[in-house]
Amino acid sequence: MTRKRKDYFTAFLFILPSLIGIAIFYIVPYIICFIKSLYIGQNFVGLTNYIQLFSNNTFLLALKNTAVFTVIAIPLLMVISFLLALFLNSFEKISSFFSSSFLIPVVVPIASLICVWQVVFDDYGAVNGLLNTLEFYTVEFFSSEFSMVMIIFIYVWKYCGFCVILFTAGLANVPKSLYESARLDGANSFQLVTKVTIPMITPTVFFVFLMEIIYSFKIFREVFALFGDYPNENVYFLQNFINNNYYNLNYPRLSSASIILSLFIIIVLLVFFIFERKHSVSE
Amino acid sequence: MNKRIISVMLCMLILTGFTACGNSATEDSGSKITFYTIKNWYSITEGSSIWDYNKHCTDSDKIIEIVEFETAEELKNKLSTELMSGGGPDLISADCLSAAGISYEKLIEQGCFADINEIIEADTSQDKINLSDYNENALQSGVINGNRYYIPFYFMPNFYVASQQDLEKHISADTKSLSYNDLIKINDKINEEKSDKVITLNADGYLWSYVYDNVDFLNKTYSFDVEFSKTAEKLKELKSSGNEIKEEIFNEFVISPYQIYEYCAEIEKKEETARVIGKPSINTEVLSAQACDIYFINKNSKKKQEIMEFIKFALSEKEQNNVTGAEIEKYDNTTSYYNGSYFPINKKSYKTLMNNAKEIKYLDDTAKISNKSSEQLENMLSQISDYQFPQSTNYMTEVGSELINDYVNGKISTQKFTDSLKSKTKIYMEE
């Protein structure tokens, strides 16, 4: 065995423990889940479960809500955190305490946050108190279409600081000379952002987008803690559907919904990686 | 070389770690029938069918192994995970599923339970269950989509006992069963007359049962229309009359014929006429009863025939007499539950119970029940045609409970209550 091969073998052995873990806890269950999605009881039914799923109104409602949340919340979070990062980047120096305070929403336990949000968004809570003072009607955040607004707000609030830190790190790597050259060429502030900053931090934007996609699927924890197993139909997400079908022991429906959800994420990320790779090559 | 040893050791550590993942809770059960429950849950306490069976059982292999869980959440997680992976306990009670917040309607839909008819057919023993020995109508409650998923051991009629003199002011003498509108009318009249009686001290309960009555979990239909909203609004107002401490018109706690007769005797002592009437329901033409003490058999169980031994025991005349107190000599109203509860589905036991209930004395052994009252109860019992599947508490916990509380406490309007109920029920039914 050559030295290179020996090194490969040793490296492989080191990877093996985590590979076993990933195989047992992710790959094998995923394959089992896919196989189960093709069966009802002991009978092979092909794609029937998937077809039935798409004729199930509750699944379609969950799919619609998840899509609406993803389409609105992710761009909103990206824009807000990018603008905040730009604002922070305009300062010469930011104290480390101030920077790390952006991470507080991510590290505070969900249970504590939920208590706060319940007080803030209750019919007699702070937000409605403010609205009533301004002579607006009370908004029922927990039982109306505004539930989605509340969830998007919570999502943006929670992950904004984290994304700001990622963007700030990306912005710090943009050479100052590029801005100076652009200014000499007569570029205004808007052009500096669109023509210099954004192209230069594209890898960071991709990474932030990736993280946000992952976090958007984690928002179920907040939805579950605020609304329980059966939220109102405005915030009934795919994760609710999957979670409830677990307790209903509807394995065929649960597994086919999970496969669809995972395929959705895989496709989005794949497209994204292809984009990023192409962009990196052209750069 | 050292690196390789370390990595191999790591792999071994992970693999051996997996062996610790198994739960030993059920491993020791061996050939015994397993039953999961929450710690100190009443289905395993003294006097329950399982407790009696284990006491009676001489063959240690046929004993039911009770696995107790500290919390309902723990039971729920264990049960759902095991059932899903093709395992689980052999015997599953409806009470424990309710306590764990698992909907048995949905488990039936998923085919988790065995068809008892098939097990009976496969039984070659001499004491094979003969279904004609039991109340056929009550047995029918366990037949869903052609399969018999359970045999209820007992039933409880959905009856109230009241004084005819109180009722005749409000409803006609030939009313067999109350409607929710009857309740509202009676309540209005009581309030008008400033009577010293109230409909109930537990008004929320009517709203709960009204919601339940409007949902058909098995056929996945519900009706929360304009009429529902109007009635719900009126039922909510019953609460105002329940705030003061007054005497209730209806005696609602009816778990045995002894209790019904005790109420009747109290009324007769006041020289009034006792009246047994059906609890409020949407369909007032039909008298109903609740199937009780329900056990399902796990479809994955390999001990189906052994479980039948338990079912045979629970359905036996002796056990049914014992649980319902069919042969008691004296009724003590301070410990009514221990005198016996429920009505048996074993025909012989039922006959013994009803005869005994007529013979013994009530009101601290001082009063016998009149023929009129006993005939009335027997007549009403014979008219029961709807033996209901036990209500799923899962629906109420997950969907109805918070909404009803908010509505009764005035936090949400009737419109909001109905809309939210409709929306959540739709999701609950369809997902």
XYZ file of C-alpha atoms in Angstrom:
714
model
C 0.000 0.000 0.000
C 1.416 3.378 -0.992
C 1.638 6.172 1.577
C -1.093 8.121 -0.177
C -3.431 5.133 -0.028
C -2.565 4.563 3.606
C -3.444 8.180 4.358
C -6.737 7.804 2.496
C -7.499 4.652 4.431
C -6.699 6.309 7.760
C -8.782 9.340 6.821
C -11.634 7.054 5.821
C -11.444 5.252 9.140
C -11.729 8.584 10.920
C -14.723 9.556 8.837
C -16.305 6.144 9.394
C -17.806 6.834 12.858
C -19.718 9.864 11.627
C -20.519 8.052 8.383
C -22.084 5.228 10.377
C -24.056 7.770 12.377
C -25.261 9.574 9.268
C -26.112 6.294 7.555
C -28.058 4.956 10.528
C -29.843 8.130 11.501
C -30.328 9.813 8.117
C -29.647 7.755 5.007
C -31.216 4.439 6.055
C -34.347 6.075 7.590
C -34.714 8.201 4.461
C -34.623 5.117 2.246
C -37.061 3.298 4.570
C -39.292 6.373 4.549
C -39.288 6.413 0.743
C -40.108 2.701 0.565
C -42.904 3.125 3.118
C -44.340 5.945 1.043
C -44.945 3.428 -1.741
C -46.950 1.097 0.485
C -50.292 1.105 2.278
C -50.037 -1.518 5.002
C -48.366 -4.479 3.338
C -49.553 -3.629 -0.187
C -47.358 -1.937 -2.757
C -49.347 0.948 -4.233
C -46.727 2.831 -6.210
C -47.331 6.551 -6.304
C -50.905 6.343 -4.989
C -49.945 7.922 -1.662
C -48.428 10.877 -3.481
C -51.480 11.266 -5.703
C -53.781 11.082 -2.683
C -51.631 13.592 -0.890
C -52.096 16.144 -3.634
C -55.848 15.663 -3.491
C -55.843 16.190 0.290
C -57.052 19.710 1.080
C -55.178 19.887 4.366
C -51.886 19.001 2.703
C -52.482 21.595 -0.011
C -53.300 24.176 2.649
C -50.082 23.321 4.507
C -48.117 23.455 1.259
C -49.608 26.845 0.372
C -48.870 28.311 3.809
C -45.313 26.973 3.776
C -44.744 28.431 0.308
C -46.242 31.802 1.299
C -44.079 31.919 4.406
C -40.921 30.971 2.513
C -41.532 33.385 -0.353
C -42.270 36.350 1.928
C -40.139 35.743 5.013
C -36.834 34.794 3.395
C -36.461 37.751 0.999
C -37.725 40.073 3.735
C -35.169 38.785 6.207
C -32.380 39.003 3.633
C -33.196 42.585 2.680
C -33.570 43.785 6.277
C -30.433 42.068 7.524
C -28.438 43.248 4.494
C -29.523 46.859 5.026
C -28.704 46.629 8.733
C -25.303 45.137 7.891
C -24.638 47.977 5.453
C -25.585 50.474 8.146
C -23.288 48.842 10.692
C -20.511 48.605 8.128
C -20.571 52.376 7.753
C -19.132 52.684 11.273
C -15.386 52.567 11.725
C -15.551 50.339 14.794
C -18.305 48.387 16.515
C -17.855 47.058 20.020
C -17.800 43.268 20.348
C -20.621 43.448 22.925
C -22.821 45.237 20.385
C -21.979 42.684 17.668
C -22.628 39.694 19.889
C -25.916 41.164 21.135
C -27.283 40.446 17.659
C -27.110 36.750 18.489
C -29.229 37.010 21.626
C -32.556 36.154 19.878
C -31.043 32.934 18.521
C -29.710 31.749 21.867
C -32.646 32.664 24.116
C -34.729 29.521 24.820
C -37.893 29.297 22.753
C -40.133 28.792 25.792
C -39.052 32.166 27.180
C -39.572 33.885 23.860
C -43.025 32.395 23.456
C -44.114 33.840 26.806
C -43.020 37.254 25.598
C -44.706 36.932 22.205
C -47.940 35.811 23.813
C -47.977 38.949 25.934
C -46.974 41.158 23.030
C -49.473 39.815 20.484
C -52.389 38.976 22.778
C -55.745 40.662 22.107
C -55.048 42.786 25.170
C -51.274 42.804 24.622
C -48.737 45.472 23.860
C -49.226 45.613 20.089
C -53.000 45.844 20.341
C -52.654 48.380 23.147
C -50.624 50.505 20.799
C -53.057 49.994 17.925
C -56.018 50.870 20.148
C -54.229 54.024 21.327
C -53.825 54.970 17.681
C -57.572 54.293 17.278
C -57.171 51.127 15.227
C -59.245 48.013 15.816
C -57.857 45.133 17.844
C -56.056 42.621 15.650
C -56.572 38.979 16.632
C -53.074 37.755 15.931
C -53.787 34.267 17.208
C -56.932 33.560 15.233
C -56.895 35.566 12.025
C -54.915 35.977 8.831
C -52.572 38.208 10.857
C -51.169 35.046 12.450
C -48.941 34.678 9.394
C -47.766 38.278 9.804
C -46.923 37.533 13.426
C -44.974 34.384 12.528
C -43.042 36.216 9.791
C -42.252 39.003 12.261
C -40.995 36.483 14.843
C -38.889 34.723 12.211
C -37.325 37.972 10.982
C -36.722 39.183 14.542
C -35.147 35.932 15.611
C -32.744 35.350 12.732
C -32.073 38.920 11.638
C -29.141 39.418 14.030
C -27.474 36.224 12.931
C -27.786 37.155 9.252
C -26.503 40.668 9.984
C -23.346 39.152 11.473
C -22.868 36.943 8.402
C -23.380 39.892 6.065
C -21.087 42.099 8.140
C -18.349 39.476 7.851
C -18.898 39.374 4.088
C -18.840 43.155 3.769
C -15.630 43.407 5.769
C -13.894 41.345 3.078
C -14.770 43.740 0.247
C -11.599 45.741 -0.539
C -12.004 49.462 0.178
C -10.044 50.219 -3.002
C -12.974 48.988 -5.102
C -15.283 51.583 -3.550
C -12.679 54.313 -4.031
C -12.235 53.413 -7.704
C -16.000 53.314 -8.242
C -16.409 56.692 -6.555
C -13.672 58.144 -8.800
C -15.646 56.772 -11.762
C -18.661 58.748 -10.510
C -20.754 55.958 -8.919
C -23.398 57.052 -6.397
C -24.248 55.196 -3.147
C -26.939 53.054 -4.746
C -24.611 52.061 -7.572
C -21.885 51.244 -5.050
C -24.201 48.770 -3.369
C -25.628 47.199 -6.514
C -22.501 47.195 -8.676
C -19.778 46.611 -6.114
C -21.063 45.342 -2.783
C -23.628 42.762 -3.906
C -21.459 41.121 -6.592
C -18.559 40.971 -4.161
C -20.506 39.323 -1.363
C -22.423 36.857 -3.540
C -20.936 33.780 -1.789
C -22.079 35.272 1.534
C -25.555 35.932 0.093
C -25.744 32.300 -1.024
C -24.679 31.113 2.393
C -27.182 33.376 4.164
C -29.927 32.179 1.846
C -29.017 28.570 2.588
C -29.092 29.199 6.325
C -32.419 31.010 6.075
C -33.996 28.164 4.161
C -32.898 25.818 6.934
C -34.117 28.191 9.646
C -37.429 28.758 7.883
C -38.210 25.082 8.412
C -37.291 25.433 12.072
C -39.977 28.069 12.655
C -42.356 25.176 13.345
C -41.082 25.175 16.929
C -42.435 28.668 17.472
C -45.703 27.873 15.657
C -46.160 24.737 17.732
C -45.399 26.523 20.995
C -47.769 29.387 20.166
C -50.659 27.503 18.593
C -50.313 23.848 19.580
C -50.969 20.876 17.285
C -53.852 22.554 15.514
C -53.127 26.180 14.669
C -55.600 28.247 12.707
C -55.592 27.562 8.994
C -53.419 30.591 8.216
C -50.373 29.172 9.964
C -50.872 25.480 9.382
C -47.522 24.465 7.898
C -46.196 21.269 6.343
C -44.425 20.468 9.595
C -47.780 20.576 11.409
C -49.174 18.172 8.862
C -46.232 15.816 9.240
C -46.171 16.046 13.035
C -49.895 15.396 13.382
C -49.807 12.490 10.966
C -47.061 10.975 13.082
C -49.438 10.882 16.050
C -52.258 9.709 13.777
C -49.919 6.864 12.805
C -50.684 7.540 9.179
C -47.334 6.250 8.013
C -48.017 6.277 4.256
C -49.175 9.893 4.330
C -46.465 10.950 6.749
C -43.660 9.392 4.707
C -44.888 10.686 1.354
C -45.291 14.218 2.774
C -41.795 14.033 4.254
C -40.324 12.894 0.945
C -42.043 15.764 -0.857
C -40.800 18.268 1.710
C -37.263 16.942 1.497
C -37.359 16.911 -2.312
C -38.529 20.509 -2.246
C -35.566 21.511 -0.067
C -33.100 19.411 -2.076
C -34.245 20.936 -5.377
C -34.051 24.505 -4.060
C -30.580 23.924 -2.654
C -29.387 22.108 -5.774
C -30.482 24.963 -8.012
C -28.801 27.318 -5.654
C -25.515 25.419 -5.614
C -25.492 25.207 -9.404
C -26.015 28.954 -9.556
C -23.269 29.578 -7.062
C -20.817 27.288 -8.809
C -21.466 28.910 -12.178
C -21.079 32.316 -10.651
C -17.787 31.387 -8.976
C -16.388 30.046 -12.283
C -17.378 33.164 -14.208
C -15.740 35.256 -11.514
C -1.105 2.848 13.456
C -2.324 4.562 16.611
C -4.695 6.662 14.508
C -6.222 3.541 13.015
C -6.679 1.961 16.428
C -8.380 5.114 17.688
C -10.744 5.263 14.692
C -11.623 1.558 14.963
C -12.255 2.020 18.679
C -14.524 4.969 17.868
C -16.523 2.860 15.422
C -16.899 0.116 18.001
C -17.960 2.635 20.617
C -20.703 3.951 18.342
C -21.944 0.495 17.413
C -21.996 -0.714 21.006
C -23.698 2.548 21.954
C -26.643 1.600 19.739
C -27.284 -1.478 21.804
C -28.146 0.828 24.692
C -30.900 2.428 22.617
C -33.344 -0.411 23.237
C -35.846 0.070 26.035
C -35.873 -2.703 28.524
C -39.429 -1.894 29.655
C -41.022 -4.530 27.462
C -38.169 -6.921 26.947
C -38.847 -8.973 30.024
C -42.489 -9.603 29.200
C -41.551 -12.733 27.197
C -44.666 -14.722 26.435
C -46.961 -12.551 28.563
C -49.632 -10.232 27.234
C -48.420 -6.647 27.476
C -50.540 -3.653 28.394
C -49.315 -0.054 28.594
C -50.774 2.450 30.974
C -50.017 5.565 32.940
C -48.861 5.026 36.511
C -51.766 4.514 38.928
C -54.301 4.854 36.109
C -57.706 3.541 37.145
C -57.841 0.841 34.461
C -55.328 -1.196 36.487
C -56.500 -0.375 39.986
C -58.277 -2.814 42.270
C -61.668 -3.792 40.877
C -60.780 -3.131 37.237
C -61.134 -5.924 34.692
C -57.377 -6.307 34.264
C -56.738 -6.344 38.001
C -59.445 -8.973 38.514
C -58.148 -11.085 35.617
C -54.572 -11.107 36.870
C -55.804 -12.036 40.334
C -57.924 -14.852 38.926
C -55.281 -16.102 36.489
C -53.402 -19.145 37.739
C -51.228 -19.637 34.670
C -48.421 -17.103 34.975
C -47.956 -17.098 31.195
C -51.473 -15.777 30.701
C -51.065 -12.900 33.155
C -51.227 -9.427 31.649
C -47.897 -7.692 32.036
C -48.643 -4.078 32.937
C -46.036 -1.580 31.811
C -46.570 1.717 33.605
C -45.322 5.057 32.304
C -44.737 8.076 34.480
C -46.509 10.557 32.214
C -49.092 10.615 29.441
C -46.497 12.153 27.127
C -44.133 9.250 27.724
C -46.916 6.766 27.002
C -47.902 8.660 23.858
C -44.370 8.694 22.457
C -43.701 5.066 23.263
C -47.034 3.814 21.994
C -47.035 5.777 18.741
C -43.430 4.902 17.936
C -43.935 1.204 18.616
C -47.248 0.913 16.790
C -45.708 2.638 13.814
C -42.754 0.302 13.733
C -44.992 -2.769 13.813
C -44.746 -3.480 17.545
C -46.516 -2.118 20.585
C -48.440 -3.655 23.475
C -50.810 -6.557 22.835
C -53.732 -4.983 24.613
C -54.664 -1.298 24.300
C -57.421 0.379 26.286
C -59.494 3.279 24.981
C -59.044 5.075 28.301
C -55.274 4.990 28.053
C -55.335 6.145 24.445
C -57.510 9.055 25.532
C -55.216 9.864 28.415
C -52.233 9.760 26.078
C -54.017 12.044 23.641
C -54.106 9.513 20.813
C -57.227 9.383 18.681
C -58.539 5.832 18.413
C -60.707 6.749 15.452
C -57.518 7.542 13.563
C -55.827 4.364 14.775
C -58.812 2.364 13.548
C -58.517 4.149 10.218
C -54.853 3.157 10.036
C -55.734 -0.478 10.686
C -53.802 -0.690 13.963
C -56.346 -2.937 15.655
C -57.251 -6.550 15.017
C -60.690 -7.707 13.886
C -62.066 -9.581 16.902
C -64.507 -11.512 14.693
C -61.543 -13.211 12.999
C -60.041 -14.108 16.377
C -63.342 -15.532 17.594
C -63.667 -17.589 14.411
C -60.157 -18.948 14.848
C -60.896 -19.917 18.456
C -61.263 -23.683 18.685
C -61.734 -23.873 22.454
C -64.934 -25.136 24.068
C -65.649 -21.866 25.842
C -65.551 -19.893 22.579
C -67.372 -16.569 22.830
C -70.991 -16.774 21.748
C -71.993 -13.211 20.863
C -75.689 -13.960 21.332
C -75.053 -14.233 25.094
C -74.486 -10.489 25.178
C -76.420 -7.313 24.422
C -76.359 -7.331 20.606
C -76.981 -3.605 20.246
C -74.134 -2.758 22.596
C -71.822 -5.165 20.769
C -72.674 -3.416 17.521
C -70.905 -0.237 18.704
C -67.592 -2.038 18.214
C -68.341 -2.900 14.586
C -66.850 -0.280 12.289
C -66.705 -0.737 8.533
C -67.582 -4.400 8.924
C -64.818 -5.203 11.399
C -65.319 -5.749 15.118
C -62.574 -3.688 16.733
C -63.715 -4.045 20.320
C -66.256 -5.666 22.581
C -67.487 -3.198 25.188
C -67.690 -4.897 28.563
C -70.237 -2.484 29.991
C -72.405 0.453 29.064
C -73.842 3.555 30.691
C -77.192 4.927 29.525
C -77.267 8.603 28.616
C -80.078 9.288 31.070
C -80.985 11.922 33.600
C -83.284 11.564 36.552
C -85.590 14.431 37.495
C -88.853 15.145 39.237
C -91.863 14.947 36.949
C -93.347 17.893 38.862
C -90.318 20.026 37.937
C -90.311 18.923 34.336
C -94.009 19.105 33.542
C -93.945 22.900 33.766
C -91.519 22.959 30.880
C -91.714 19.900 28.676
C -94.434 17.479 27.659
C -94.899 14.153 29.418
C -94.153 12.111 26.314
C -90.714 13.644 25.719
C -88.348 10.705 25.613
C -85.131 12.606 25.347
C -84.167 16.244 25.889
C -82.988 18.462 23.107
C -80.507 21.289 23.667
C -83.316 23.728 22.936
C -85.365 22.094 25.715
C -82.542 22.897 28.102
C -82.459 26.488 26.956
C -86.243 26.815 27.303
C -86.194 25.298 30.798
C -83.372 27.595 31.783
C -85.242 30.665 30.498
C -88.344 29.700 32.453
C -86.369 29.013 35.612
C -84.756 32.423 35.328
C -88.128 34.075 34.719
C -89.678 32.375 37.733
C -86.587 33.070 39.845
C -86.745 29.428 40.840
C -84.490 27.950 43.505
C -83.379 25.302 41.010
C -80.843 25.370 38.213
C -80.330 23.299 35.112
C -76.813 22.398 36.043
C -73.795 23.552 37.975
C -71.577 22.491 35.118
C -72.889 24.484 32.173
C -69.646 24.233 30.149
C -70.294 20.514 29.909
C -73.360 21.088 27.743
C -71.367 23.121 25.277
C -68.759 20.386 25.127
C -71.333 17.677 24.499
C -73.119 19.881 21.955
C -69.881 20.292 20.017
C -69.291 16.534 20.196
C -72.825 15.818 19.007
C -72.160 17.880 15.922
C -69.038 15.974 14.950
C -69.018 12.487 13.490
C -65.445 11.283 13.890
C -65.887 8.025 12.043
C -67.597 9.454 8.968
C -65.522 12.635 9.180
C -68.424 15.036 9.020
C -69.337 18.013 11.167
C -72.044 20.621 11.240
C -71.248 24.042 12.644
C -73.929 26.010 10.844
C -76.071 29.007 11.784
C -78.294 26.824 13.947
C -75.211 25.597 15.795
C -74.091 29.169 16.480
C -77.512 30.160 17.813
C -77.741 27.167 20.148
C -74.112 27.516 21.275
C -74.746 31.121 22.218
C -77.721 30.118 24.342
C -75.866 27.207 25.934
C -73.070 29.561 26.877
C -75.587 31.631 28.802
C -76.524 28.629 30.944
C -73.328 29.410 32.800
C -74.864 32.477 34.426
C -77.473 30.339 36.140
C -74.770 27.963 37.331
C -72.922 30.511 39.397
C -75.196 30.374 42.408
C -75.431 27.355 44.673
C -78.851 25.953 43.937
C -80.414 22.538 43.548
C -80.011 21.004 40.106
C -83.129 19.874 38.249
C -81.371 16.921 36.674
C -79.407 14.243 38.450
C -76.652 13.639 35.929
C -74.272 11.193 37.565
C -75.850 7.987 36.382
C -73.373 5.121 36.384
C -75.510 2.250 37.685
C -79.164 1.264 38.141
C -78.594 1.599 41.886
C -77.779 5.265 41.479
C -80.779 5.871 39.261
C -83.041 4.202 41.819
C -81.433 6.137 44.670
C -82.310 9.377 42.846
C -85.807 8.039 42.132
C -86.248 7.128 45.797
C -85.217 10.633 46.856
C -87.817 12.133 44.545
C -90.499 9.673 45.619
C -89.764 10.486 49.262
C -90.871 14.055 48.508
C -94.079 12.541 47.162
C -93.183 13.508 43.652
C -92.886 11.285 40.602
C -89.448 10.288 39.382
C -88.834 10.667 35.692
C -86.011 9.097 33.713
C -85.266 11.058 30.553
C -82.627 10.929 27.829
C -79.707 13.358 28.083
C -79.767 16.309 25.678
C -78.880 15.318 22.160
C -79.451 16.422 18.593
C -81.581 13.404 17.774
C -84.314 13.305 20.418
C -86.023 10.308 18.821
C -83.218 7.953 19.764
C -82.139 6.901 23.244
C -78.448 6.320 23.537
C -75.841 4.797 25.830
C -72.095 5.001 26.079
C -70.024 1.862 25.510
C -67.593 1.473 28.433
C -64.453 -0.411 29.387
C -63.116 -0.846 25.897
C -60.013 -2.756 24.910
C -58.493 -3.044 21.464
C -56.192 -5.823 20.348
C -53.032 -4.729 18.587
C -53.003 -6.026 15.026
C -49.298 -6.788 15.429
C -49.894 -8.915 18.515
C -48.855 -12.555 18.403
C -50.983 -13.352 21.448
C -54.442 -12.687 20.099
C -55.900 -15.974 21.325
C -54.357 -15.472 24.763
C -55.995 -12.041 24.927
C -59.330 -13.696 24.222
C -58.952 -15.444 27.587
C -58.991 -12.026 29.217
C -61.994 -10.921 27.154
C -63.879 -14.127 28.011
C -63.121 -13.549 31.673
C -64.263 -9.916 31.562
C -67.481 -10.912 29.780
C -68.219 -13.796 32.127
C -71.346 -13.624 34.246
C -69.311 -13.847 37.446
C -66.994 -10.956 36.599
C -69.776 -8.778 35.243
C -71.817 -9.439 38.405
C -68.788 -8.551 40.448
C -67.989 -5.254 38.688
C -71.586 -4.052 38.439
C -72.476 -5.200 41.945
C -75.309 -7.302 40.577
C -75.520 -9.365 43.742
C -75.001 -6.792 46.482
C -77.262 -7.111 49.472
C -77.119 -3.539 50.653
C -76.663 -0.243 48.825
C -74.507 2.409 50.428
C -74.918 5.746 48.677
C -71.767 7.170 50.246
C -69.637 4.639 48.413
C -71.855 4.157 45.383
C -68.931 3.562 43.032
C -67.773 0.575 45.055
C -71.272 -0.870 45.195
C -70.852 -1.469 41.511
C -70.835 0.653 38.436
C -71.978 0.361 34.845
C -74.583 -1.867 33.229
C -73.292 -5.271 32.068
C -73.584 -6.465 28.496
C -73.785 -10.090 29.627
C -77.516 -10.817 29.391
C -77.648 -13.051 32.483
C -75.681 -10.599 34.554
C -77.875 -7.741 33.338
C -80.987 -9.618 34.433
C -79.500 -10.357 37.843
C -78.489 -6.733 38.294
C -81.837 -5.265 37.298
C -83.744 -7.722 39.540
C -81.465 -7.040 42.465
C -81.666 -3.272 41.974
C -85.462 -3.514 42.230
C -85.339 -5.593 45.379
C -82.871 -3.837 47.631
C -83.609 -0.748 49.696
C -82.372 2.800 49.138
C -81.960 5.978 51.196
C -79.884 4.294 53.873
C -81.790 1.065 53.654
C -85.138 2.723 54.324
C -86.987 2.945 51.012
C -87.915 0.523 48.267
C -88.305 1.700 44.739
C -91.829 1.893 43.293
C -92.908 -0.415 40.492
C -93.607 2.626 38.368
C -90.016 3.828 38.586
C -88.513 0.412 37.951
C -90.820 -0.208 34.989
C -89.985 3.206 33.625
C -86.226 2.568 33.815
C -86.530 -0.907 32.295
C -88.694 0.468 29.525
C -86.219 3.249 28.798
C -83.273 0.831 28.842
C -85.059 -1.479 26.421
C -85.474 1.424 23.997
C -81.765 2.229 23.761
C -80.814 1.706 20.159
C -77.664 3.775 19.843
C -74.670 2.481 21.763
C -72.084 5.100 21.127
C -68.432 4.746 20.457
C -66.634 6.502 23.339
C -65.943 10.151 22.639
C -62.434 11.009 21.559
C -60.886 13.260 24.178
C -58.071 13.888 21.737
C -60.310 16.128 19.647
C -61.314 18.162 22.647
C -57.768 18.477 23.964
C -56.308 19.449 20.630
C -59.122 21.426 19.059
C -62.095 22.224 21.248
C -60.865 22.795 24.785
C -59.134 26.152 24.400
C -61.810 27.488 22.065
C -64.625 26.534 24.418
C -62.835 28.051 27.396
C -62.192 31.276 25.502
C -65.784 31.367 24.308
C -67.358 30.648 27.686
C -65.117 33.246 29.313
C -66.185 35.810 26.742
C -62.783 36.158 25.089
C -64.126 35.377 21.619
C -67.411 36.074 19.861
C -69.863 33.392 18.725
C -68.885 33.997 15.117
C -65.198 33.641 15.913
C -65.895 30.536 17.994
C -67.829 28.862 15.189
C -65.365 29.887 12.485
C -62.340 28.688 14.460
C -64.070 25.460 15.413
C -64.986 24.839 11.785
C -61.491 25.583 10.529
C -59.669 23.485 13.134
C -62.139 20.593 12.915
C -61.694 20.557 9.138
C -57.942 20.179 9.552
C -58.374 17.577 12.318
C -60.698 15.491 10.167
C -58.864 15.740 6.868
C -55.185 15.489 7.734
